[in-house]
mmCIF file of C-alpha atoms and ligand atoms in Angstrom:
data_model
loop_
_atom_site.group_PDB
_atom_site.id
_atom_site.type_symbol
_atom_site.label_atom_id
_atom_site.label_comp_id
_atom_site.label_asym_id
_atom_site.label_seq_id
_atom_site.Cartn_x
_atom_site.Cartn_y
_atom_site.Cartn_z
ATOM 1 C CA MET A 5 129.969 6.642 118.091
ATOM 2 C CA GLN A 6 132.834 6.185 120.952
ATOM 3 C CA ARG A 7 135.739 4.340 120.720
ATOM 4 C CA VAL A 8 136.463 1.496 123.261
ATOM 5 C CA PHE A 9 140.039 0.238 123.996
ATOM 6 C CA SER A 10 140.379 -2.595 126.617
ATOM 7 C CA GLY A 11 142.969 -5.541 127.478
ATOM 8 C CA ILE A 12 143.671 -8.029 128.875
ATOM 9 C CA GLN A 13 147.505 -9.641 130.208
ATOM 10 C CA PRO A 14 148.390 -13.484 129.033
ATOM 11 C CA SER A 15 149.967 -13.861 131.808
ATOM 12 C CA GLY A 16 148.089 -16.990 132.469
ATOM 13 C CA ILE A 17 144.549 -18.895 132.185
ATOM 14 C CA PRO A 18 141.886 -16.518 132.437
ATOM 15 C CA THR A 19 139.497 -16.303 135.660
ATOM 16 C CA LEU A 20 136.583 -15.992 136.351
ATOM 17 C CA GLY A 21 137.697 -12.662 137.677
ATOM 18 C CA ASN A 22 138.477 -11.539 134.011
ATOM 19 C CA TYR A 23 135.617 -12.853 132.332
ATOM 20 C CA LEU A 24 132.417 -11.411 134.649
ATOM 21 C CA GLY A 25 135.055 -7.595 135.852
ATOM 22 C CA ALA A 26 136.244 -7.371 132.749
ATOM 23 C CA ILE A 27 135.690 -9.492 129.198
ATOM 24 C CA ARG A 28 131.315 -10.059 129.595
ATOM 25 C CA ASN A 29 130.846 -6.900 129.722
ATOM 26 C CA TRP A 30 133.462 -5.720 126.619
ATOM 27 C CA VAL A 31 130.912 -8.032 125.001
ATOM 28 C CA ARG A 32 128.011 -6.644 125.408
ATOM 29 C CA LEU A 33 129.601 -2.689 124.561
ATOM 30 C CA GLN A 34 130.144 -4.308 120.551
ATOM 31 C CA ASP A 35 126.601 -3.343 119.909
ATOM 32 C CA ASP A 36 126.846 0.187 120.403
ATOM 33 C CA HIS A 37 130.702 1.048 119.918
ATOM 34 C CA GLU A 38 134.021 0.722 117.467
ATOM 35 C CA CYS A 39 135.917 -1.544 119.847
ATOM 36 C CA LEU A 40 139.785 -2.357 120.160
ATOM 37 C CA TRP A 41 141.161 -5.902 122.364
ATOM 38 C CA CYS A 42 144.874 -5.868 123.251
ATOM 39 C CA VAL A 43 146.156 -8.950 124.260
ATOM 40 C CA VAL A 44 148.805 -6.962 126.176
ATOM 41 C CA ASP A 45 152.036 -8.991 125.674
ATOM 42 C CA LEU A 46 154.230 -6.645 126.373
ATOM 43 C CA HIS A 47 152.910 -5.505 129.415
ATOM 44 C CA ALA A 48 153.059 -9.477 130.669
ATOM 45 C CA ILE A 49 156.718 -9.279 130.419
ATOM 46 C CA THR A 50 156.907 -6.683 133.525
ATOM 47 C CA VAL A 51 157.626 -9.693 135.449
ATOM 48 C CA TRP A 52 159.477 -12.706 134.473
ATOM 49 C CA GLN A 53 157.102 -14.845 131.612
ATOM 50 C CA ASP A 54 158.948 -18.240 130.307
ATOM 51 C CA PRO A 55 159.202 -17.714 126.436
ATOM 52 C CA ALA A 56 157.658 -20.741 124.884
ATOM 53 C CA ALA A 57 154.494 -20.382 128.163
ATOM 54 C CA LEU A 58 154.247 -16.251 127.008
ATOM 55 C CA ARG A 59 153.639 -17.152 122.648
ATOM 56 C CA GLN A 60 151.365 -19.972 124.081
ATOM 57 C CA GLN A 61 149.155 -18.078 126.830
ATOM 58 C CA SER A 62 149.218 -15.291 124.254
ATOM 59 C CA LEU A 63 147.237 -17.543 121.424
ATOM 60 C CA GLU A 64 145.553 -18.943 124.153
ATOM 61 C CA MET A 65 144.076 -15.749 126.077
ATOM 62 C CA SER A 66 142.960 -14.702 122.865
ATOM 63 C CA ALA A 67 141.743 -18.046 121.388
ATOM 64 C CA VAL A 68 139.424 -17.121 125.008
ATOM 65 C CA LEU A 69 138.723 -13.711 123.901
ATOM 66 C CA LEU A 70 136.583 -15.330 120.628
ATOM 67 C CA ALA A 71 135.100 -17.956 123.011
ATOM 68 C CA CYS A 72 133.533 -15.338 124.883
ATOM 69 C CA GLY A 73 132.008 -13.430 121.950
ATOM 70 C CA VAL A 74 134.438 -11.086 120.767
ATOM 71 C CA ASP A 75 133.835 -9.857 117.448
ATOM 72 C CA PRO A 76 137.473 -9.809 115.531
ATOM 73 C CA ALA A 77 135.239 -9.243 112.189
ATOM 74 C CA LYS A 78 133.517 -5.933 113.441
ATOM 75 C CA HIS A 79 136.118 -4.787 116.515
ATOM 76 C CA ILE A 80 139.442 -5.740 116.402
ATOM 77 C CA LEU A 81 141.650 -8.262 118.154
ATOM 78 C CA PHE A 82 145.118 -7.837 118.287
ATOM 79 C CA LEU A 83 148.419 -8.824 120.273
ATOM 80 C CA GLN A 84 150.101 -5.155 121.720
ATOM 81 C CA SER A 85 153.326 -6.218 120.451
ATOM 82 C CA GLY A 86 152.039 -6.319 116.974
ATOM 83 C CA VAL A 87 151.571 -2.598 116.861
ATOM 84 C CA ARG A 88 155.010 -0.659 117.394
ATOM 85 C CA ALA A 89 152.723 2.828 117.930
ATOM 86 C CA HIS A 90 152.424 1.078 121.726
ATOM 87 C CA ALA A 91 156.164 1.133 122.931
ATOM 88 C CA GLN A 92 156.492 4.692 120.934
ATOM 89 C CA LEU A 93 153.957 6.931 122.677
ATOM 90 C CA ALA A 94 154.714 5.027 125.747
ATOM 91 C CA TRP A 95 158.274 5.978 125.690
ATOM 92 C CA ILE A 96 156.828 10.056 125.089
ATOM 93 C CA PHE A 97 154.504 9.429 128.471
ATOM 94 C CA ASN A 98 157.333 8.138 130.362
ATOM 95 C CA CYS A 99 158.469 11.833 129.615
ATOM 96 C CA VAL A 100 155.370 13.243 130.487
ATOM 97 C CA ALA A 101 154.148 11.269 133.916
ATOM 98 C CA ARG A 102 156.104 12.133 137.119
ATOM 99 C CA LEU A 103 158.015 10.001 139.499
ATOM 100 C CA GLY A 104 155.249 10.818 142.819
ATOM 101 C CA TRP A 105 152.124 9.808 140.404
ATOM 102 C CA LEU A 106 153.928 6.642 139.928
ATOM 103 C CA ASN A 107 154.895 6.010 143.375
ATOM 104 C CA ARG A 108 151.654 6.386 144.388
ATOM 105 C CA MET A 109 150.157 2.898 142.078
ATOM 106 C CA THR A 110 149.292 0.837 144.837
ATOM 107 C CA GLN A 111 149.379 -1.659 142.063
ATOM 108 C CA PHE A 112 153.434 -2.162 141.064
ATOM 109 C CA LYS A 113 153.611 -1.704 145.473
ATOM 110 C CA ASP A 114 151.623 -4.648 145.618
ATOM 111 C CA LYS A 115 153.384 -6.478 142.797
ATOM 112 C CA ALA A 116 156.459 -5.667 143.477
ATOM 113 C CA GLY A 117 156.195 -6.890 146.946
ATOM 114 C CA LYS A 118 159.155 -6.429 149.653
ATOM 115 C CA ASP A 119 161.259 -7.131 146.996
ATOM 116 C CA ARG A 120 161.618 -3.405 145.506
ATOM 117 C CA GLU A 121 165.104 -3.141 144.303
ATOM 118 C CA ASN A 122 164.651 -6.403 142.246
ATOM 119 C CA ALA A 123 161.471 -4.855 140.437
ATOM 120 C CA SER A 124 161.544 -4.612 136.736
ATOM 121 C CA SER A 125 161.860 -1.155 135.586
ATOM 122 C CA GLY A 126 159.254 -2.030 133.293
ATOM 123 C CA LEU A 127 157.416 -2.609 136.441
ATOM 124 C CA TYR A 128 157.549 0.353 137.584
ATOM 125 C CA VAL A 129 156.329 2.511 134.391
ATOM 126 C CA TYR A 130 153.464 -0.388 133.437
ATOM 127 C CA PRO A 131 151.226 2.512 134.152
ATOM 128 C CA ASN A 132 152.635 4.681 131.485
ATOM 129 C CA LEU A 133 152.188 1.548 127.903
ATOM 130 C CA MET A 134 148.772 1.271 129.511
ATOM 131 C CA ALA A 135 147.933 5.047 128.830
ATOM 132 C CA ALA A 136 149.663 4.636 125.516
ATOM 133 C CA ASP A 137 147.648 1.567 124.259
ATOM 134 C CA ILE A 138 144.428 3.556 124.685
ATOM 135 C CA HIS A 139 145.661 7.417 124.224
ATOM 136 C CA ALA A 140 147.329 5.441 121.003
ATOM 137 C CA TYR A 141 143.521 4.621 119.368
ATOM 138 C CA HIS A 142 142.176 8.608 120.813
ATOM 139 C CA ALA A 143 139.327 6.061 123.018
ATOM 140 C CA THR A 144 137.561 7.443 125.145
ATOM 141 C CA ARG A 145 135.429 4.403 127.011
ATOM 142 C CA VAL A 146 137.579 1.432 128.818
ATOM 143 C CA PRO A 147 135.711 -1.002 130.104
ATOM 144 C CA VAL A 148 137.737 -2.791 133.044
ATOM 145 C CA GLY A 149 137.671 -4.740 136.709
ATOM 146 C CA ASP A 150 137.614 -1.831 139.771
ATOM 147 C CA ASP A 151 141.435 -2.785 140.484
ATOM 148 C CA GLN A 152 142.335 -0.528 136.921
ATOM 149 C CA ARG A 153 140.261 2.015 138.359
ATOM 150 C CA GLN A 154 143.670 4.004 139.864
ATOM 151 C CA HIS A 155 146.130 3.306 136.248
ATOM 152 C CA LEU A 156 143.023 5.103 134.539
ATOM 153 C CA GLU A 157 143.333 8.540 136.642
ATOM 154 C CA LEU A 158 146.988 7.915 136.089
ATOM 155 C CA ALA A 159 145.926 8.138 131.858
ATOM 156 C CA ASN A 160 144.163 11.136 132.081
ATOM 157 C CA ASP A 161 146.748 12.706 134.651
ATOM 158 C CA ILE A 162 148.719 11.938 132.030
ATOM 159 C CA ALA A 163 146.925 13.456 128.972
ATOM 160 C CA GLN A 164 146.427 16.531 131.093
ATOM 161 C CA LYS A 165 150.385 17.088 131.614
ATOM 162 C CA PHE A 166 150.525 15.961 127.778
ATOM 163 C CA ASN A 167 147.893 19.002 126.411
ATOM 164 C CA HIS A 168 149.204 21.428 129.132
ATOM 165 C CA ASP A 169 152.677 21.187 128.431
ATOM 166 C CA TYR A 170 152.106 21.211 124.346
ATOM 167 C CA GLY A 171 149.513 23.605 124.822
ATOM 168 C CA VAL A 172 147.134 21.304 122.468
ATOM 169 C CA ASP A 173 144.036 19.945 123.101
ATOM 170 C CA PHE A 174 145.587 16.115 121.358
ATOM 171 C CA PHE A 175 144.665 13.229 123.546
ATOM 172 C CA PRO A 176 140.429 13.390 125.491
ATOM 173 C CA ASN A 177 139.725 12.589 128.480
ATOM 174 C CA ILE A 178 138.836 8.771 129.355
ATOM 175 C CA GLU A 179 135.820 7.153 131.279
ATOM 176 C CA PRO A 180 136.145 3.673 132.963
ATOM 177 C CA VAL A 181 133.298 1.256 132.432
ATOM 178 C CA ILE A 182 133.322 -0.235 135.145
ATOM 179 C CA LEU A 183 129.850 -2.716 135.438
ATOM 180 C CA GLY A 184 128.060 -5.562 137.444
ATOM 181 C CA PRO A 185 127.821 -6.980 140.922
ATOM 182 C CA ALA A 186 131.187 -8.419 140.320
ATOM 183 C CA ALA A 187 133.446 -5.639 139.276
ATOM 184 C CA ARG A 188 135.889 -7.017 142.249
ATOM 185 C CA VAL A 189 136.044 -10.398 141.846
ATOM 186 C CA MET A 190 137.589 -12.068 145.245
ATOM 187 C CA SER A 191 139.665 -15.267 145.741
ATOM 188 C CA LEU A 192 137.875 -18.257 146.886
ATOM 189 C CA ARG A 193 140.511 -19.222 149.686
ATOM 190 C CA ASP A 194 140.740 -15.444 151.249
ATOM 191 C CA GLY A 195 137.453 -12.607 150.548
ATOM 192 C CA THR A 196 140.028 -9.877 150.960
ATOM 193 C CA LYS A 197 142.306 -10.836 148.510
ATOM 194 C CA LYS A 198 141.717 -10.264 144.818
ATOM 195 C CA MET A 199 140.850 -13.534 142.772
ATOM 196 C CA SER A 200 144.142 -13.309 140.015
ATOM 197 C CA LYS A 201 145.769 -15.057 137.527
ATOM 198 C CA SER A 202 148.804 -15.112 138.912
ATOM 199 C CA ASP A 203 148.121 -16.334 142.873
ATOM 200 C CA PRO A 204 150.181 -19.233 143.470
ATOM 201 C CA SER A 205 147.157 -21.604 144.417
ATOM 202 C CA ASP A 206 145.336 -22.551 141.967
ATOM 203 C CA GLN A 207 141.962 -22.832 144.745
ATOM 204 C CA SER A 208 142.060 -19.843 144.926
ATOM 205 C CA ARG A 209 140.225 -19.034 141.441
ATOM 206 C CA ILE A 210 137.747 -20.763 139.169
ATOM 207 C CA ASN A 211 139.787 -20.721 135.500
ATOM 208 C CA LEU A 212 137.749 -20.311 132.107
ATOM 209 C CA ASN A 213 138.890 -24.160 131.373
ATOM 210 C CA ASP A 214 138.052 -25.502 134.887
ATOM 211 C CA ASP A 215 136.149 -28.331 133.750
ATOM 212 C CA ALA A 216 133.264 -29.546 136.119
ATOM 213 C CA ASP A 217 134.624 -31.729 138.205
ATOM 214 C CA THR A 218 136.886 -28.587 139.333
ATOM 215 C CA ILE A 219 134.476 -26.259 139.576
ATOM 216 C CA ALA A 220 132.609 -28.078 141.978
ATOM 217 C CA LEU A 221 135.674 -29.314 143.762
ATOM 218 C CA LYS A 222 137.096 -25.437 144.304
ATOM 219 C CA ILE A 223 133.647 -24.312 145.004
ATOM 220 C CA ARG A 224 133.661 -26.853 147.516
ATOM 221 C CA ARG A 225 136.324 -25.944 149.588
ATOM 222 C CA ALA A 226 136.011 -22.072 148.827
ATOM 223 C CA LYS A 227 135.924 -20.470 152.019
ATOM 224 C CA THR A 228 133.075 -19.250 154.203
ATOM 225 C CA ASP A 229 131.740 -18.335 158.069
ATOM 226 C CA PRO A 230 129.546 -20.693 159.408
ATOM 227 C CA MET A 231 126.488 -18.524 159.500
ATOM 228 C CA PRO A 232 123.345 -18.855 156.846
ATOM 229 C CA LEU A 233 123.749 -16.272 154.049
ATOM 230 C CA PRO A 234 122.163 -13.433 155.562
ATOM 231 C CA SER A 235 118.288 -12.067 153.987
ATOM 232 C CA ASP A 236 119.426 -8.134 153.900
ATOM 233 C CA VAL A 237 122.226 -6.905 151.451
ATOM 234 C CA GLU A 238 124.263 -4.898 154.575
ATOM 235 C CA GLU A 239 124.379 -7.892 156.367
ATOM 236 C CA LEU A 240 127.110 -9.181 153.678
ATOM 237 C CA ALA A 241 129.090 -5.798 154.845
ATOM 238 C CA ASP A 242 131.901 -8.154 157.003
ATOM 239 C CA ARG A 243 131.675 -11.093 155.638
ATOM 240 C CA PRO A 244 133.564 -11.075 152.728
ATOM 241 C CA GLU A 245 133.500 -14.961 151.596
ATOM 242 C CA ALA A 246 129.715 -14.586 151.745
ATOM 243 C CA ARG A 247 129.446 -11.067 149.900
ATOM 244 C CA ASN A 248 131.981 -12.745 146.966
ATOM 245 C CA LEU A 249 130.221 -15.782 146.289
ATOM 246 C CA VAL A 250 126.616 -14.164 146.644
ATOM 247 C CA GLY A 251 128.019 -11.016 144.041
ATOM 248 C CA ILE A 252 129.421 -14.359 141.706
ATOM 249 C CA TYR A 253 125.852 -15.186 141.652
ATOM 250 C CA ALA A 254 124.563 -11.553 140.970
ATOM 251 C CA ALA A 255 126.528 -11.611 137.984
ATOM 252 C CA LEU A 256 126.044 -14.731 136.600
ATOM 253 C CA THR A 257 122.656 -14.427 136.755
ATOM 254 C CA ASP A 258 122.777 -11.156 135.400
ATOM 255 C CA THR A 259 120.736 -9.881 138.953
ATOM 256 C CA ASP A 260 121.874 -7.807 141.998
ATOM 257 C CA HIS A 261 122.701 -9.191 145.472
ATOM 258 C CA ALA A 262 119.613 -8.553 147.080
ATOM 259 C CA SER A 263 118.049 -10.641 144.616
ATOM 260 C CA VAL A 264 120.104 -13.910 144.973
ATOM 261 C CA LEU A 265 119.342 -12.873 149.064
ATOM 262 C CA ARG A 266 115.593 -12.443 148.358
ATOM 263 C CA ASP A 267 116.656 -15.835 147.008
ATOM 264 C CA HIS A 268 118.391 -17.727 148.697
ATOM 265 C CA GLY A 269 118.744 -16.153 151.859
ATOM 266 C CA GLY A 270 118.665 -17.772 155.814
ATOM 267 C CA GLN A 271 120.248 -21.001 153.059
ATOM 268 C CA GLY A 272 123.334 -22.697 154.829
ATOM 269 C CA PHE A 273 126.138 -22.591 152.423
ATOM 270 C CA GLY A 274 125.841 -26.047 150.833
ATOM 271 C CA PRO A 275 122.754 -25.910 149.197
ATOM 272 C CA PHE A 276 123.311 -22.143 147.434
ATOM 273 C CA LYS A 277 127.065 -23.680 146.785
ATOM 274 C CA SER A 278 125.561 -26.009 144.928
ATOM 275 C CA ALA A 279 123.503 -24.461 142.528
ATOM 276 C CA LEU A 280 126.508 -21.856 142.593
ATOM 277 C CA THR A 281 128.650 -24.773 141.022
ATOM 278 C CA ASP A 282 125.792 -25.128 138.761
ATOM 279 C CA LEU A 283 125.727 -21.920 137.245
ATOM 280 C CA LEU A 284 129.425 -21.301 136.761
ATOM 281 C CA VAL A 285 129.115 -24.942 134.922
ATOM 282 C CA GLU A 286 126.599 -24.064 132.688
ATOM 283 C CA LYS A 287 128.377 -20.432 131.837
ATOM 284 C CA LEU A 288 132.108 -21.634 131.141
ATOM 285 C CA ALA A 289 131.122 -25.054 129.894
ATOM 286 C CA PRO A 290 130.335 -23.786 126.477
ATOM 287 C CA ILE A 291 133.809 -21.323 126.694
ATOM 288 C CA ALA A 292 135.812 -24.141 127.119
ATOM 289 C CA ALA A 293 135.071 -25.893 124.501
ATOM 290 C CA ARG A 294 134.632 -23.422 121.894
ATOM 291 C CA THR A 295 138.016 -22.081 123.383
ATOM 292 C CA ASN A 296 139.739 -25.452 121.910
ATOM 293 C CA GLU A 297 138.010 -25.541 118.699
ATOM 294 C CA ILE A 298 139.118 -22.006 118.144
ATOM 295 C CA LEU A 299 142.760 -23.488 118.869
ATOM 296 C CA SER A 300 142.689 -26.322 117.153
ATOM 297 C CA ASP A 301 143.161 -23.840 114.262
ATOM 298 C CA GLU A 302 146.280 -21.597 115.206
ATOM 299 C CA SER A 303 146.864 -20.555 112.011
ATOM 300 C CA GLY A 304 143.330 -19.071 111.407
ATOM 301 C CA LEU A 305 143.659 -18.187 114.393
ATOM 302 C CA ILE A 306 146.881 -16.362 113.844
ATOM 303 C CA ASP A 307 145.615 -14.716 111.486
ATOM 304 C CA VAL A 308 142.591 -13.081 113.012
ATOM 305 C CA LEU A 309 145.592 -11.611 115.099
ATOM 306 C CA ARG A 310 147.667 -10.838 111.997
ATOM 307 C CA SER A 311 144.909 -8.896 110.501
ATOM 308 C CA GLY A 312 143.624 -6.813 113.874
ATOM 309 C CA ALA A 313 147.680 -5.583 114.583
ATOM 310 C CA GLU A 314 147.167 -4.053 110.613
ATOM 311 C CA ARG A 315 143.891 -2.856 111.136
ATOM 312 C CA ALA A 316 144.881 -0.860 114.795
ATOM 313 C CA ALA A 317 148.262 0.678 113.034
ATOM 314 C CA ALA A 318 146.200 2.143 110.570
ATOM 315 C CA ILE A 319 144.528 4.107 113.222
ATOM 316 C CA ALA A 320 147.285 4.189 115.911
ATOM 317 C CA GLU A 321 149.858 5.045 114.082
ATOM 318 C CA PRO A 322 148.899 8.773 112.014
ATOM 319 C CA ILE A 323 147.571 9.883 115.925
ATOM 320 C CA VAL A 324 151.521 8.595 117.556
ATOM 321 C CA ALA A 325 152.412 10.426 114.454
ATOM 322 C CA GLU A 326 151.428 13.902 115.042
ATOM 323 C CA ALA A 327 151.718 12.839 119.223
ATOM 324 C CA GLU A 328 155.732 13.289 117.839
ATOM 325 C CA ARG A 329 155.533 16.221 115.859
ATOM 326 C CA LEU A 330 153.913 17.952 118.812
ATOM 327 C CA VAL A 331 156.545 17.177 120.955
ATOM 328 C CA GLY A 332 159.452 18.465 118.593
ATOM 329 C CA PHE A 333 160.687 15.554 116.895
ATOM 330 C CA VAL A 334 160.898 15.954 113.139
ATOM 331 C CA GLY A 335 159.443 12.942 111.587
ATOM 332 C CA LEU A 336 161.097 11.083 109.253
ATOM 333 C CA GLY A 337 158.866 8.363 109.687
ATOM 334 C CA GLY A 338 159.091 4.896 111.527
ATOM 335 C CA ARG A 339 161.536 1.856 110.597
HETATM 336 P P1 TYM B 36 143.799 -7.892 133.911
HETATM 337 O O1 TYM B 36 145.426 -8.848 133.140
HETATM 338 O O2 TYM B 36 144.998 -8.365 135.144
HETATM 339 O O3 TYM B 36 143.143 -8.007 134.071
HETATM 340 C C1 TYM B 36 141.800 -7.901 132.574
HETATM 341 C C2 TYM B 36 140.512 -7.185 132.998
HETATM 342 O O4 TYM B 36 140.356 -7.736 134.008
HETATM 343 C C3 TYM B 36 140.014 -7.497 135.145
HETATM 344 N N1 TYM B 36 140.263 -8.509 136.018
HETATM 345 C C4 TYM B 36 139.040 -8.239 137.548
HETATM 346 N N2 TYM B 36 137.500 -7.736 137.324
HETATM 347 C C5 TYM B 36 137.538 -8.049 138.312
HETATM 348 N N3 TYM B 36 137.731 -9.077 139.449
HETATM 349 C C6 TYM B 36 138.618 -9.984 139.539
HETATM 350 N N4 TYM B 36 139.032 -10.753 140.433
HETATM 351 C C7 TYM B 36 139.908 -9.235 138.407
HETATM 352 N N5 TYM B 36 140.966 -9.874 137.559
HETATM 353 C C8 TYM B 36 141.346 -8.707 136.409
HETATM 354 C C9 TYM B 36 140.829 -6.342 134.926
HETATM 355 O O5 TYM B 36 140.429 -5.244 136.155
HETATM 356 C C10 TYM B 36 141.114 -6.442 134.136
HETATM 357 O O6 TYM B 36 139.795 -5.505 133.243
HETATM 358 N N6 TYM B 36 146.798 -3.396 132.942
HETATM 359 C C11 TYM B 36 145.593 -4.199 132.414
HETATM 360 C C12 TYM B 36 145.824 -4.515 131.506
HETATM 361 C C13 TYM B 36 146.084 -3.410 130.086
HETATM 362 C C14 TYM B 36 144.642 -2.558 129.594
HETATM 363 C C15 TYM B 36 145.080 -1.733 129.156
HETATM 364 C C16 TYM B 36 143.232 -2.403 130.674
HETATM 365 C C17 TYM B 36 146.795 -2.654 129.513
HETATM 366 N N7 TYM B 36 146.470 -2.143 129.050
HETATM 367 C C18 TYM B 36 144.766 -0.316 128.458
HETATM 368 C C19 TYM B 36 142.750 -1.342 129.793
HETATM 369 C C20 TYM B 36 143.194 -0.738 128.536
HETATM 370 C C21 TYM B 36 145.409 -5.760 133.332
HETATM 371 O O7 TYM B 36 146.704 -5.971 134.166
HETATM 372 O O8 TYM B 36 144.636 -6.600 133.493
#
C-alpha cells in the first residue's frame, strides 16, 4: 500500500479552497492508502502568529479535519511540532537545496511581497521543511491543491540531489495528487487571485464554519460579470469569476464544468448563485456542527493528536536516523 502524506497550516479557519482542493481528496484516499495528515504549525510561524491564536487554530484545524472525515484510528492525524524528526531532516535539506532553487519559488515571492528584506528566513526555507515533512515518512503520494505543485517539484529535486550526493537510492520520488474541478478555488472578490485563509477580506472566501446567512451573503456579493452563464466550457476561459463559481458547483456535485453548464447554461447569475448557496449550506453545515462538537472535548482531541504524534514519530525517527547516518553523523541518538 502506498503511503500518503499531506499538511495544512493552522494559520486561520480552513476555507472552501482547502476543502475542495485538498481535505476532501484526503478523505477519499483513506480507503486504499496508508495516510498521515499533519497540521503544520512549524510552517505557520514563518509569518507572525499570535501565540494564543496559534494554539486555538491548531486545535480548530485538527477538529475540522476530523469533522470532514479524517479517520485517526486507521490513519494518523498529528501536529508537526509534536514530531522532532521534521525539523531535524529540514536542517539537512537546508544544506542540500540550492539558493537558486528557492529563489524560483513563486509562493515566497507572493508572501514576502515588496518588503522582502523583512520576511523571516523561515519563510524562505519553507519548501525545504515541506520536503522534509514528506520524505521523513518515505511517502510517495501527496494530495494538494494546484498552488503546491512547485513545492512538490522542489521536494523531488532535493531527494534526487541527496541520493546523488550520498550515492544512495534512499528518498523515493513523490507524485502530486491534484484532483477535481476545484484544484484552484479563486477569491470571491477577484477571480484571478487564489482563495486564501490569510486574505485580509473575509468576503473573499467561504470559511468552513460560516453559517447559512453568511454563506448566502458572500455568494450574493461574489464578483461576476454581466453576461449569463455560457453553455460551452470554452466560453469560461476569459471569465475567471464565472469559471470559479461553476468549478465550485461542479466539485460539490462531483461532476465537471461541462455538466454544470448543461444544467445551468443560459441562466443569469441570480438563480445560479442561489442554487450554489443551497448546495454549500447543505455540504458545509454538518461540518461546522461536528467541528463544534469535537472542540467541546478539548482533552479528547489532544489525546487523538498525542497518539497521532507517537505513531508518526515511530515511522519518521528510523528514516531520519538513517539519513543522518548517510550524511556522516556519528549518531548517538536524539535528545
Ligand atoms: P495550505 O495550508 O496553504 O493549504 C492546505 C491545502 O489546501 C490547498 N489549497 C487550495 N486548493 C484549492 N484552492 C485554493 N484556493 C486553495 N488554497 C489552499 C493547498 O494546495 C493545500 O493542499 N505548504 C502547504 C502545507 C504543507 C504541506 C506539507 C502540504 C506543509 N507540508 C507537505 C503537503 C505536503 C500549505 O501551505 O498548505
